[in-house]
Short mmCIF file of C-alpha atoms and ligand atoms in Angstrom, two decimals:
data_model
loop_
_atom_site.label_atom_id
_atom_site.label_comp_id
_atom_site.label_asym_id
_atom_site.label_seq_id
_atom_site.Cartn_x
_atom_site.Cartn_y
_atom_site.Cartn_z
CA MET A 1 96.05 106.79 88.34
CA SER A 2 97.12 108.21 85.09
CA TYR A 3 96.57 111.14 82.61
CA THR A 4 96.55 110.93 78.90
CA LEU A 5 98.05 114.07 77.19
CA ILE A 6 96.73 115.72 74.00
CA ASN A 7 98.67 117.57 71.51
CA PRO A 8 97.09 121.09 71.57
CA ALA A 9 97.81 121.88 67.93
CA THR A 10 96.45 118.65 66.48
CA GLY A 11 94.06 117.34 69.04
CA GLU A 12 95.84 113.90 68.74
CA THR A 13 96.12 111.69 71.89
CA MET A 14 99.75 111.31 72.98
CA GLU A 15 101.31 109.20 75.86
CA THR A 16 99.69 108.51 79.08
CA ILE A 17 101.58 109.68 82.25
CA ASP A 18 101.34 107.62 85.48
CA HIS A 19 100.38 109.83 88.41
CA VAL A 20 102.01 109.29 91.75
CA THR A 21 100.01 108.58 94.96
CA VAL A 22 100.31 110.16 98.34
CA ASP A 23 102.30 107.16 99.60
CA GLU A 24 104.68 107.51 96.64
CA THR A 25 104.95 111.34 97.30
CA ASP A 26 105.94 110.57 100.95
CA HIS A 27 108.50 108.10 99.74
CA ALA A 28 110.04 110.64 97.24
CA ILE A 29 110.13 113.26 99.97
CA GLU A 30 111.95 110.88 102.28
CA ARG A 31 114.46 110.05 99.52
CA ALA A 32 114.95 113.81 98.99
CA ARG A 33 115.61 114.30 102.75
CA VAL A 34 118.39 111.68 102.67
CA ALA A 35 119.88 113.11 99.49
CA GLN A 36 119.96 116.64 100.93
CA LYS A 37 122.21 115.46 103.74
CA GLU A 38 124.61 114.13 101.07
CA TRP A 39 124.32 117.31 98.94
CA ALA A 40 125.07 119.43 102.08
CA SER A 41 128.25 117.50 102.68
CA PHE A 42 129.57 118.52 99.31
CA THR A 43 131.95 121.38 99.36
CA PRO A 44 130.48 124.57 97.77
CA ALA A 45 132.81 124.26 94.75
CA GLU A 46 131.53 120.69 94.21
CA ARG A 47 127.97 121.87 94.41
CA GLY A 48 128.60 124.52 91.88
CA GLU A 49 130.45 122.02 89.58
CA ALA A 50 127.44 119.73 89.79
CA LEU A 51 125.09 122.58 88.77
CA ARG A 52 127.37 123.46 85.80
CA ARG A 53 127.15 119.74 84.73
CA PHE A 54 123.36 119.87 84.92
CA ALA A 55 123.53 123.07 82.76
CA ARG A 56 125.63 121.29 80.15
CA ALA A 57 123.25 118.37 80.11
CA VAL A 58 120.40 120.84 79.45
CA GLU A 59 122.40 122.57 76.79
CA ASN A 60 123.10 119.35 74.91
CA ASP A 61 119.38 118.53 75.11
CA VAL A 62 117.90 121.89 73.97
CA GLU A 63 116.33 120.36 70.80
CA THR A 64 114.75 117.54 72.56
CA LEU A 65 113.33 119.73 75.40
CA ALA A 66 112.06 122.30 72.82
CA ALA A 67 110.36 119.51 70.68
CA LEU A 68 108.59 118.17 73.89
CA GLU A 69 107.26 121.58 74.68
CA VAL A 70 106.04 122.09 71.10
CA ARG A 71 104.13 118.74 71.34
CA ASN A 72 102.92 118.98 74.79
CA SER A 73 102.17 122.75 75.18
CA GLY A 74 101.86 124.02 71.69
CA HIS A 75 104.66 126.55 72.12
CA PRO A 76 106.21 127.77 68.79
CA ILE A 77 109.47 126.10 68.28
CA SER A 78 111.59 129.27 68.33
CA GLN A 79 110.00 130.17 71.68
CA ALA A 80 110.44 126.55 73.07
CA ARG A 81 114.20 126.70 72.09
CA TRP A 82 114.54 130.01 73.99
CA GLU A 83 112.90 128.42 77.03
CA ALA A 84 115.28 125.44 77.02
CA ASN A 85 118.25 127.77 76.63
CA HIS A 86 116.87 129.93 79.47
CA VAL A 87 116.84 126.88 81.78
CA ARG A 88 120.55 126.34 80.91
CA ASN A 89 121.23 130.05 81.69
CA VAL A 90 119.47 129.85 84.90
CA LEU A 91 121.43 126.81 86.02
CA ASP A 92 124.69 128.49 85.00
CA TYR A 93 123.83 131.73 86.81
CA TYR A 94 123.09 129.92 90.16
CA SER A 95 125.98 127.51 89.88
CA ALA A 96 128.09 130.41 91.06
CA ALA A 97 125.90 130.86 94.17
CA PRO A 98 127.21 127.96 96.41
CA GLU A 99 130.52 129.64 96.64
CA ARG A 100 129.03 133.08 97.27
CA MET A 101 126.74 132.37 100.19
CA LEU A 102 128.81 134.82 102.22
CA GLY A 103 126.82 135.48 105.41
CA LYS A 104 127.77 138.54 107.47
CA GLN A 105 130.13 139.51 110.18
CA ILE A 106 128.33 141.95 112.40
CA PRO A 107 130.27 144.33 114.82
CA VAL A 108 129.11 143.64 118.36
CA ALA A 109 130.61 144.23 121.81
CA GLY A 110 132.64 141.41 123.53
CA GLY A 111 133.31 139.13 120.50
CA ILE A 112 132.33 138.38 117.02
CA ASP A 113 128.96 137.82 115.51
CA ILE A 114 128.51 135.82 112.16
CA THR A 115 125.55 134.81 110.29
CA PHE A 116 125.16 131.58 108.18
CA ASN A 117 122.57 130.95 105.49
CA ASP A 118 121.61 127.28 106.15
CA PRO A 119 119.59 125.33 103.63
CA LEU A 120 115.94 124.63 104.52
CA GLY A 121 116.10 120.91 103.72
CA VAL A 122 113.50 119.63 101.21
CA VAL A 123 111.72 122.18 98.92
CA GLY A 124 108.48 121.51 97.02
CA ILE A 125 107.86 123.31 93.78
CA ILE A 126 104.45 123.31 92.14
CA THR A 127 104.26 124.71 88.59
CA PRO A 128 101.55 125.80 86.23
CA TRP A 129 101.07 124.67 82.57
CA ASN A 130 101.95 127.86 80.72
CA PHE A 131 105.80 127.97 80.94
CA PRO A 132 106.54 124.54 82.34
CA MET A 133 110.28 124.37 82.14
CA THR A 134 111.29 127.97 82.74
CA ILE A 135 109.15 128.44 85.87
CA ALA A 136 110.46 125.16 87.26
CA SER A 137 114.00 126.29 86.90
CA TRP A 138 113.29 129.61 88.67
CA GLY A 139 112.66 127.43 91.74
CA PHE A 140 114.85 124.34 91.50
CA ALA A 141 118.14 126.12 90.33
CA PRO A 142 118.41 128.55 93.34
CA ALA A 143 116.94 126.06 95.75
CA LEU A 144 119.61 123.43 94.79
CA ALA A 145 122.35 126.05 94.79
CA ALA A 146 121.52 127.04 98.31
CA GLY A 147 121.98 123.36 99.41
CA ASN A 148 118.38 121.97 99.34
CA ALA A 149 116.81 118.99 97.71
CA VAL A 150 113.82 119.53 95.47
CA VAL A 151 110.59 117.69 94.58
CA LEU A 152 108.88 119.28 91.68
CA LYS A 153 105.26 118.74 90.64
CA PRO A 154 104.47 119.93 87.14
CA ALA A 155 100.95 120.71 85.91
CA GLU A 156 98.84 117.75 84.87
CA TRP A 157 98.47 118.97 81.23
CA THR A 158 102.19 119.73 80.66
CA PRO A 159 104.59 117.37 82.56
CA LEU A 160 106.91 116.30 79.72
CA THR A 161 109.64 118.81 79.83
CA SER A 162 109.77 118.72 83.63
CA ILE A 163 110.15 114.94 83.57
CA ARG A 164 112.95 115.34 81.11
CA LEU A 165 114.76 117.82 83.27
CA GLY A 166 114.47 115.29 86.14
CA GLU A 167 116.25 112.67 83.92
CA LEU A 168 118.89 115.16 82.91
CA GLY A 169 119.66 115.95 86.53
CA VAL A 170 120.31 112.29 87.09
CA SER A 171 122.48 112.00 84.04
CA ALA A 172 124.50 114.99 85.22
CA GLY A 173 125.29 113.02 88.39
CA LEU A 174 123.25 114.85 90.99
CA PRO A 175 123.01 112.74 94.10
CA ASP A 176 120.22 110.09 93.90
CA GLY A 177 116.81 111.63 94.96
CA LEU A 178 118.12 115.21 95.14
CA PHE A 179 115.90 116.49 92.36
CA GLN A 180 112.78 114.43 91.69
CA VAL A 181 109.94 115.15 89.40
CA LEU A 182 106.56 113.80 90.56
CA ALA A 183 103.83 113.95 87.95
CA GLY A 184 100.42 113.97 89.59
CA LYS A 185 97.35 115.83 90.64
CA GLY A 186 97.56 119.20 92.51
CA SER A 187 95.10 117.98 95.17
CA VAL A 188 97.17 114.84 95.78
CA VAL A 189 100.87 115.51 95.22
CA GLY A 190 100.75 119.28 95.51
CA ASN A 191 98.69 119.19 98.62
CA ARG A 192 101.04 116.57 100.18
CA PHE A 193 103.94 119.03 99.81
CA ILE A 194 101.87 121.28 102.00
CA THR A 195 100.99 118.69 104.64
CA ASN A 196 104.22 116.64 104.80
CA GLU A 197 106.30 118.25 107.54
CA THR A 198 109.64 117.34 105.79
CA VAL A 199 108.93 119.76 103.08
CA ARG A 200 110.10 123.16 104.53
CA LYS A 201 109.16 125.49 101.78
CA VAL A 202 106.64 125.47 98.91
CA VAL A 203 107.22 127.57 95.78
CA PHE A 204 103.79 127.74 94.04
CA THR A 205 103.19 129.30 90.64
CA GLY A 206 99.59 129.24 89.47
CA SER A 207 96.22 130.86 89.97
CA THR A 208 95.56 133.25 92.78
CA GLU A 209 92.61 131.04 94.00
CA VAL A 210 94.76 127.91 94.40
CA GLY A 211 97.64 130.05 95.85
CA LYS A 212 95.37 131.43 98.61
CA GLY A 213 94.63 127.70 99.56
CA ILE A 214 98.38 126.92 99.60
CA MET A 215 99.08 129.87 101.95
CA ARG A 216 96.18 128.82 104.25
CA GLY A 217 97.46 125.20 104.35
CA ALA A 218 101.19 126.28 104.88
CA ALA A 219 100.08 128.20 108.01
CA ASP A 220 99.59 125.02 109.91
CA GLN A 221 103.27 124.32 109.93
CA ILE A 222 104.52 127.94 109.55
CA LYS A 223 105.83 126.57 106.25
CA ARG A 224 107.65 129.05 104.00
CA VAL A 225 105.94 129.90 100.76
CA THR A 226 106.65 131.82 97.64
CA LEU A 227 103.66 132.56 95.60
CA GLU A 228 103.71 133.68 91.93
CA LEU A 229 100.10 134.18 90.94
CA GLY A 230 97.87 135.84 88.38
CA GLY A 231 98.07 139.28 86.63
CA LYS A 232 96.10 141.79 84.68
CA SER A 233 98.87 144.08 83.61
CA ALA A 234 98.54 147.46 81.92
CA ASN A 235 100.32 148.70 78.88
CA ILE A 236 100.09 152.40 79.21
CA VAL A 237 100.58 154.59 76.05
CA PHE A 238 100.82 158.29 76.47
CA ALA A 239 100.31 160.69 73.63
CA ASP A 240 103.94 161.81 73.75
CA ALA A 241 105.12 158.30 73.11
CA ASP A 242 106.51 156.72 69.93
CA VAL A 243 102.93 155.59 69.17
CA ASP A 244 103.80 153.59 66.14
CA LYS A 245 106.45 151.60 68.02
CA ALA A 246 104.03 151.09 71.03
CA ALA A 247 101.39 149.76 68.50
CA ALA A 248 103.83 147.54 66.59
CA THR A 249 105.13 145.93 69.83
CA ALA A 250 101.88 145.59 71.78
CA PRO A 251 100.86 142.27 70.24
CA TYR A 252 104.08 140.67 71.46
CA SER A 253 103.34 141.90 74.97
CA VAL A 254 100.08 140.12 75.25
CA PHE A 255 99.70 137.36 72.66
CA GLU A 256 103.03 135.62 73.17
CA ASN A 257 102.32 132.07 74.31
CA ALA A 258 98.76 132.82 73.07
CA GLY A 259 98.10 135.15 75.88
CA GLN A 260 98.79 132.39 78.41
CA ASP A 261 101.33 134.47 80.21
CA CYS A 262 101.10 135.86 83.75
CA CYS A 263 102.86 139.02 82.62
CA ALA A 264 100.61 139.54 79.59
CA ARG A 265 99.66 143.22 79.14
CA SER A 266 96.04 142.50 78.65
CA ARG A 267 94.84 146.00 79.28
CA ILE A 268 96.16 148.53 76.90
CA LEU A 269 95.41 152.11 78.23
CA VAL A 270 95.86 154.81 75.54
CA GLN A 271 95.65 158.52 75.98
CA LYS A 272 92.52 159.83 74.12
CA SER A 273 94.25 162.09 71.74
CA VAL A 274 96.20 159.32 70.04
CA LEU A 275 93.58 156.52 70.32
CA ASP A 276 92.62 156.49 66.63
CA ARG A 277 96.23 156.48 65.38
CA PHE A 278 97.03 153.75 67.89
CA MET A 279 94.14 151.58 66.85
CA GLU A 280 94.98 151.93 63.10
CA GLN A 281 98.60 150.76 63.75
CA LEU A 282 97.59 148.09 66.28
CA GLU A 283 95.24 146.50 63.65
CA VAL A 284 98.16 146.35 61.15
CA SER A 285 100.57 144.70 63.61
CA VAL A 286 97.78 142.25 64.82
CA SER A 287 97.11 141.19 61.24
CA LYS A 288 100.74 140.43 60.78
CA LEU A 289 101.03 138.03 63.64
CA VAL A 290 101.94 134.55 62.43
CA VAL A 291 99.53 132.16 64.11
CA GLY A 292 99.74 128.50 63.29
CA ASP A 293 101.61 125.15 63.34
CA PRO A 294 104.02 125.51 66.36
CA THR A 295 106.55 123.26 64.59
CA ASN A 296 106.94 125.93 61.92
CA GLU A 297 110.05 128.11 62.45
CA ALA A 298 108.11 131.28 61.52
CA THR A 299 105.18 130.76 63.80
CA GLU A 300 104.83 133.48 66.56
CA MET A 301 101.69 132.17 68.23
CA GLY A 302 100.39 128.64 68.66
CA PRO A 303 97.23 127.14 70.08
CA LEU A 304 95.68 127.33 73.52
CA VAL A 305 96.89 124.56 75.83
CA HIS A 306 93.73 122.59 76.19
CA ALA A 307 90.18 122.50 74.65
CA SER A 308 88.61 123.26 78.10
CA HIS A 309 90.80 126.27 78.59
CA GLN A 310 89.79 127.42 75.00
CA ALA A 311 86.16 127.28 75.98
CA GLY A 312 86.75 129.45 79.00
CA VAL A 313 88.55 132.00 76.83
CA GLU A 314 85.82 131.94 74.21
CA LYS A 315 83.14 132.81 76.84
CA TYR A 316 84.60 136.28 77.09
CA LEU A 317 83.64 137.10 73.58
CA GLU A 318 79.93 136.71 74.33
CA HIS A 319 79.86 140.12 76.01
CA ALA A 320 82.69 141.99 74.42
CA ASP A 321 82.98 144.76 71.90
CA VAL A 322 85.37 143.25 69.43
CA ALA A 323 87.30 145.92 67.45
CA PHE A 324 89.23 143.38 65.31
CA ARG A 325 90.90 140.04 65.18
CA GLY A 326 94.00 138.41 63.70
CA SER A 327 94.02 135.06 61.95
CA ALA A 328 94.14 131.49 63.18
CA PRO A 329 94.02 128.07 61.56
CA SER A 330 90.77 126.15 61.52
CA GLY A 331 90.33 122.44 61.98
CA PRO A 332 91.73 120.33 64.82
CA GLY A 333 93.65 122.00 67.61
CA ASN A 334 92.71 124.71 70.07
CA TRP A 335 92.92 127.70 67.88
CA PHE A 336 91.88 131.22 68.80
CA ALA A 337 92.62 134.28 66.68
CA PRO A 338 94.29 137.17 68.60
CA THR A 339 91.44 139.52 69.48
CA VAL A 340 91.39 143.20 70.38
CA THR A 341 88.26 144.58 72.22
CA MET A 342 87.21 148.01 73.20
CA SER A 343 86.64 148.47 76.89
CA ARG A 344 83.07 148.93 78.12
CA GLY A 345 84.41 150.56 81.31
CA VAL A 346 86.60 149.61 84.33
CA THR A 347 84.09 146.88 85.39
CA ASP A 348 84.10 145.17 82.01
CA PRO A 349 85.18 141.53 82.60
CA CYS A 350 87.84 142.06 79.79
CA MET A 351 89.30 144.76 82.03
CA THR A 352 89.14 142.96 85.31
CA ASP A 353 89.63 139.15 84.77
CA GLU A 354 92.87 137.41 83.88
CA ILE A 355 91.56 135.75 80.77
CA PHE A 356 94.82 133.97 80.08
CA GLY A 357 94.17 133.85 76.39
CA PRO A 358 94.77 136.01 73.32
CA ILE A 359 92.24 138.83 74.08
CA VAL A 360 93.40 142.34 74.85
CA THR A 361 91.18 145.25 75.78
CA VAL A 362 91.85 148.84 74.86
CA HIS A 363 90.65 151.62 77.20
CA ALA A 364 91.10 155.31 76.69
CA PHE A 365 92.25 157.70 79.38
CA ASP A 366 92.49 161.50 79.85
CA ASP A 367 95.75 162.30 81.74
CA GLU A 368 98.57 160.81 83.83
CA ALA A 369 96.58 160.74 87.05
CA ASP A 370 93.71 158.97 85.23
CA ALA A 371 96.03 156.34 83.68
CA ILE A 372 97.70 155.51 87.09
CA GLU A 373 94.29 155.21 88.70
CA ILE A 374 92.96 152.82 86.05
CA ALA A 375 96.27 150.86 85.93
CA ASN A 376 95.96 150.21 89.68
CA ALA A 377 92.29 149.42 89.73
CA THR A 378 92.89 145.74 90.10
CA GLU A 379 93.89 143.39 92.83
CA PHE A 380 96.72 142.19 90.67
CA GLY A 381 100.19 143.77 90.41
CA LEU A 382 102.52 141.72 88.40
CA SER A 383 103.82 143.54 85.36
CA GLY A 384 103.28 146.38 83.01
CA SER A 385 104.65 148.83 80.44
CA ILE A 386 104.81 152.59 80.07
CA TRP A 387 105.19 154.31 76.83
CA THR A 388 106.36 157.98 76.92
CA ARG A 389 109.19 160.15 75.58
CA ASP A 390 109.10 162.17 78.78
CA ILE A 391 111.72 160.65 81.19
CA GLY A 392 110.16 162.28 84.22
CA ARG A 393 106.78 160.83 83.34
CA GLY A 394 108.48 157.43 82.80
CA ILE A 395 109.97 157.63 86.33
CA ARG A 396 106.82 159.09 87.95
CA VAL A 397 104.41 156.42 86.51
CA SER A 398 106.70 153.46 87.02
CA ARG A 399 106.92 154.51 90.72
CA ALA A 400 103.18 155.01 90.99
CA VAL A 401 101.91 151.78 89.27
CA GLU A 402 101.67 149.03 91.96
CA SER A 403 103.28 146.28 90.00
CA GLY A 404 106.43 144.17 90.68
CA ASN A 405 107.90 144.33 87.14
CA LEU A 406 107.67 147.34 84.85
CA SER A 407 109.33 148.43 81.84
CA VAL A 408 109.43 151.84 80.09
CA ASN A 409 109.39 151.96 76.31
CA SER A 410 109.78 148.15 76.29
CA HIS A 411 107.92 145.10 77.34
CA SER A 412 110.80 143.37 78.99
CA SER A 413 109.80 141.50 82.17
CA VAL A 414 111.73 138.32 83.03
CA ARG A 415 115.49 138.24 83.23
CA TYR A 416 117.22 135.51 85.34
CA ASN A 417 119.55 138.07 86.82
CA THR A 418 116.91 140.50 88.08
CA PRO A 419 114.21 139.96 90.73
CA PHE A 420 110.75 138.86 89.57
CA GLY A 421 107.42 138.65 91.43
CA GLY A 422 104.13 140.24 92.14
CA MET A 423 102.54 142.90 94.39
CA LYS A 424 99.09 142.70 95.91
CA GLN A 425 97.19 139.40 94.92
CA SER A 426 99.81 138.61 92.29
CA GLY A 427 102.14 137.00 94.79
CA LEU A 428 104.34 136.95 97.71
CA GLY A 429 108.15 136.89 97.59
CA ARG A 430 110.46 137.20 94.70
CA GLU A 431 112.24 134.75 92.45
CA LEU A 432 115.30 135.06 90.25
CA GLY A 433 117.93 137.77 90.67
CA PRO A 434 121.09 137.62 92.83
CA ASP A 435 119.20 137.12 96.14
CA ALA A 436 117.13 134.12 95.07
CA PRO A 437 119.24 131.42 96.79
CA LEU A 438 118.88 133.33 100.05
CA HIS A 439 115.09 132.82 99.89
CA PHE A 440 115.89 129.07 100.20
CA THR A 441 117.81 129.42 103.45
CA GLU A 442 117.33 130.30 107.15
CA GLU A 443 119.57 132.95 108.44
CA LYS A 444 121.47 131.74 111.48
CA ASN A 445 123.15 134.06 113.96
CA VAL A 446 126.15 132.89 116.03
CA PHE A 447 127.94 135.02 118.68
CA ILE A 448 131.40 133.93 119.91
CA PRO A 449 132.89 135.84 122.92
CA ALA A 450 136.46 136.90 122.65
CA ASP A 451 137.40 136.01 126.27
P1 NAD B 1 96.45 126.32 88.77
O1 NAD B 1 96.47 127.16 90.09
O2 NAD B 1 95.25 125.68 88.29
O3 NAD B 1 97.50 125.18 88.94
C1 NAD B 1 98.93 125.42 89.16
C2 NAD B 1 99.53 124.08 89.79
O4 NAD B 1 98.90 123.99 91.06
C3 NAD B 1 99.34 122.83 89.00
O5 NAD B 1 100.50 122.10 89.10
C4 NAD B 1 98.14 122.22 89.79
O6 NAD B 1 98.18 120.82 89.63
C5 NAD B 1 98.59 122.56 91.20
N1 NAD B 1 97.34 122.57 92.13
C6 NAD B 1 96.04 122.64 91.87
N2 NAD B 1 95.35 122.56 93.01
C7 NAD B 1 96.18 122.32 94.09
C8 NAD B 1 96.11 122.17 95.34
N3 NAD B 1 94.87 122.06 95.99
N4 NAD B 1 97.25 121.93 96.17
C9 NAD B 1 98.45 121.96 95.56
N5 NAD B 1 98.61 122.19 94.28
C10 NAD B 1 97.54 122.43 93.41
O7 NAD B 1 97.08 127.35 87.61
P2 NAD B 1 97.28 126.98 86.11
O8 NAD B 1 95.90 127.02 85.48
O9 NAD B 1 98.12 125.78 85.91
O10 NAD B 1 98.18 128.21 85.61
C11 NAD B 1 97.70 129.46 85.23
C12 NAD B 1 97.81 130.47 86.33
O11 NAD B 1 99.26 130.54 86.81
C13 NAD B 1 97.47 131.88 85.96
O12 NAD B 1 96.72 132.44 86.99
C14 NAD B 1 98.78 132.59 85.88
O13 NAD B 1 98.79 133.99 85.94
C15 NAD B 1 99.67 131.85 86.94
N6 NAD B 1 100.98 132.11 86.60
C16 NAD B 1 101.77 133.00 87.42
C17 NAD B 1 103.05 133.20 87.17
C18 NAD B 1 103.87 134.23 87.94
O14 NAD B 1 105.06 134.08 87.96
N7 NAD B 1 103.23 135.07 88.77
C19 NAD B 1 103.68 132.47 86.19
C20 NAD B 1 102.92 131.67 85.40
C21 NAD B 1 101.58 131.47 85.58
#
C-alpha cells in the first residue's frame, strides 16, 4: 500500500509514500520494546545528552524541515521555520527532564517511603495533518525524556516532516528502534497501536470522533491515553477593550494556518455597543492579510491542506451570512479567501461546528453573563481570548469560560513550558509544561522498614 502526496499550493503530484502493514507495525513495536530496555539502562545524564544531540540535529536541519512543511502542508515558510525551531526548543526543554525525575520521600511511620516514576515502555503517538512536526514533538520529546520508546504515526496527507524527524533521531545517535516513524493509515497502523499490548500509552491528536473510538478501544487493555481533540473557541471582545487592537489581531487568532488550527478562535463574540466599530476595523485587518504562495517570505496564510478538505469548508458558505472576505489566489491549489460571517444564532453551524478552515463568525452579546453563556454553549473547550481593560473582568471571565487555554488581551495559546490541553470534549490530559514527562510514567511506591 502507498499514498501519493499532492502539493496543496500547486496541485502538483509529489512523492509516493509506502504505507506500513499491521505485521510491519508489530515488528516496529517489538524493535521499540527492545530499544527501550537499552534506553532505560542509560544514565539520566546520558539520556539528556542524547536528547540535546537530537535537538542540535533538528537545529541544523531547520531549513530542510521548513521546506518540507511548505511543500507537503502549504504552511507559509516563516511559520514553517517557527515550527521547526519549536521542535528544537521542545527537545532542549525536555532534555533536562531525565535528571529531574525526582520522585518523593513521604514521611511514614516505621521506615521510609519513596516513589519512583518508571517509564511505561513503548508509547504510540498518532498525529493530525494540521501541525505535523510540532504536535509530534509534544508527544515524543517528553515520552523519550521519561525513558520510553516511541512509535509515531503521522497523518496520511502530511508525513514528510515526521519521517525526516525520525531520520534526524537516528543521525543523532538514539538507540536503534527507539524512535520510529511509521507512515500508514489510521485504521491500520494507528489502530494497531491500540490493540498491540506492548504499546502502553497512546497519545492521540485529531478529531473528537476518532478520539472517542481510540478511548473505547484503549479500554480493552486499560491503556493510558492522552487525547487532544477539536475546538470551537471564543474570542470575546468587551466594549471596554482596546477594540482597535482586538480587531487588528483577531484575523491572526483564527486564520493562521488557514484556520486549520485546533485553537482557532472561530467565534468572535462582540459586545453590541462596539459591534459596528469592531466590524469596520476587522474588515480592514482581514483585507490586509497576505494570502498566497507559501514559499514567499511575506505570506501570512497559505492554501488548505487538501482539495477534499477545501470542499468540506466551502459547504459552510451555502447557508451563511457572509459579511466580507479577504483575498486569495485563483488557479491551481486549494485556495480559500479568509471569510467573516455574521452569526444567525447560537445554532448556526458556523457557531457550532469546528469548520477547520478560514471562516470566522461574529456574534453580538449584551453583557458579561451573556458572553460567558454563549462562550460555553459548546461541547468543546480548548482555547479562547478575552479582551477587556477591566482586570477584574479579565479574571472573572477567564475563570468562568470552560476552556483549557485562555489568554487576556492576547491570543497566546501554546508555549512548550506551560500546560496545554482541552476541557470537555476537546480532550483528556495535558501536554507540554514541566509535568509532561510524568504523564509518560507510572508512579511506583516503595516502603522500606527501618528495623
Ligand atoms: P483525524 O481524527 O481524521 O486523524 C488524526 C490521526 O488519526 C491521523 O493520523 C489519522 O490517520 C489517525 N486515525 C484515523 N482513524 C484512526 C483509527 N481508527 N485509529 C487510529 N488512528 C486513526 O484528524 P485530522 O483531520 O487529521 O485533524 C484535524 C483534527 O485534529 C481537528 O478536529 C483538530 O481540532 C484536531 N486537532 C487537535 C489538536 C489539539 O491539540 N487539541 C491539535 C491539532 C489538531
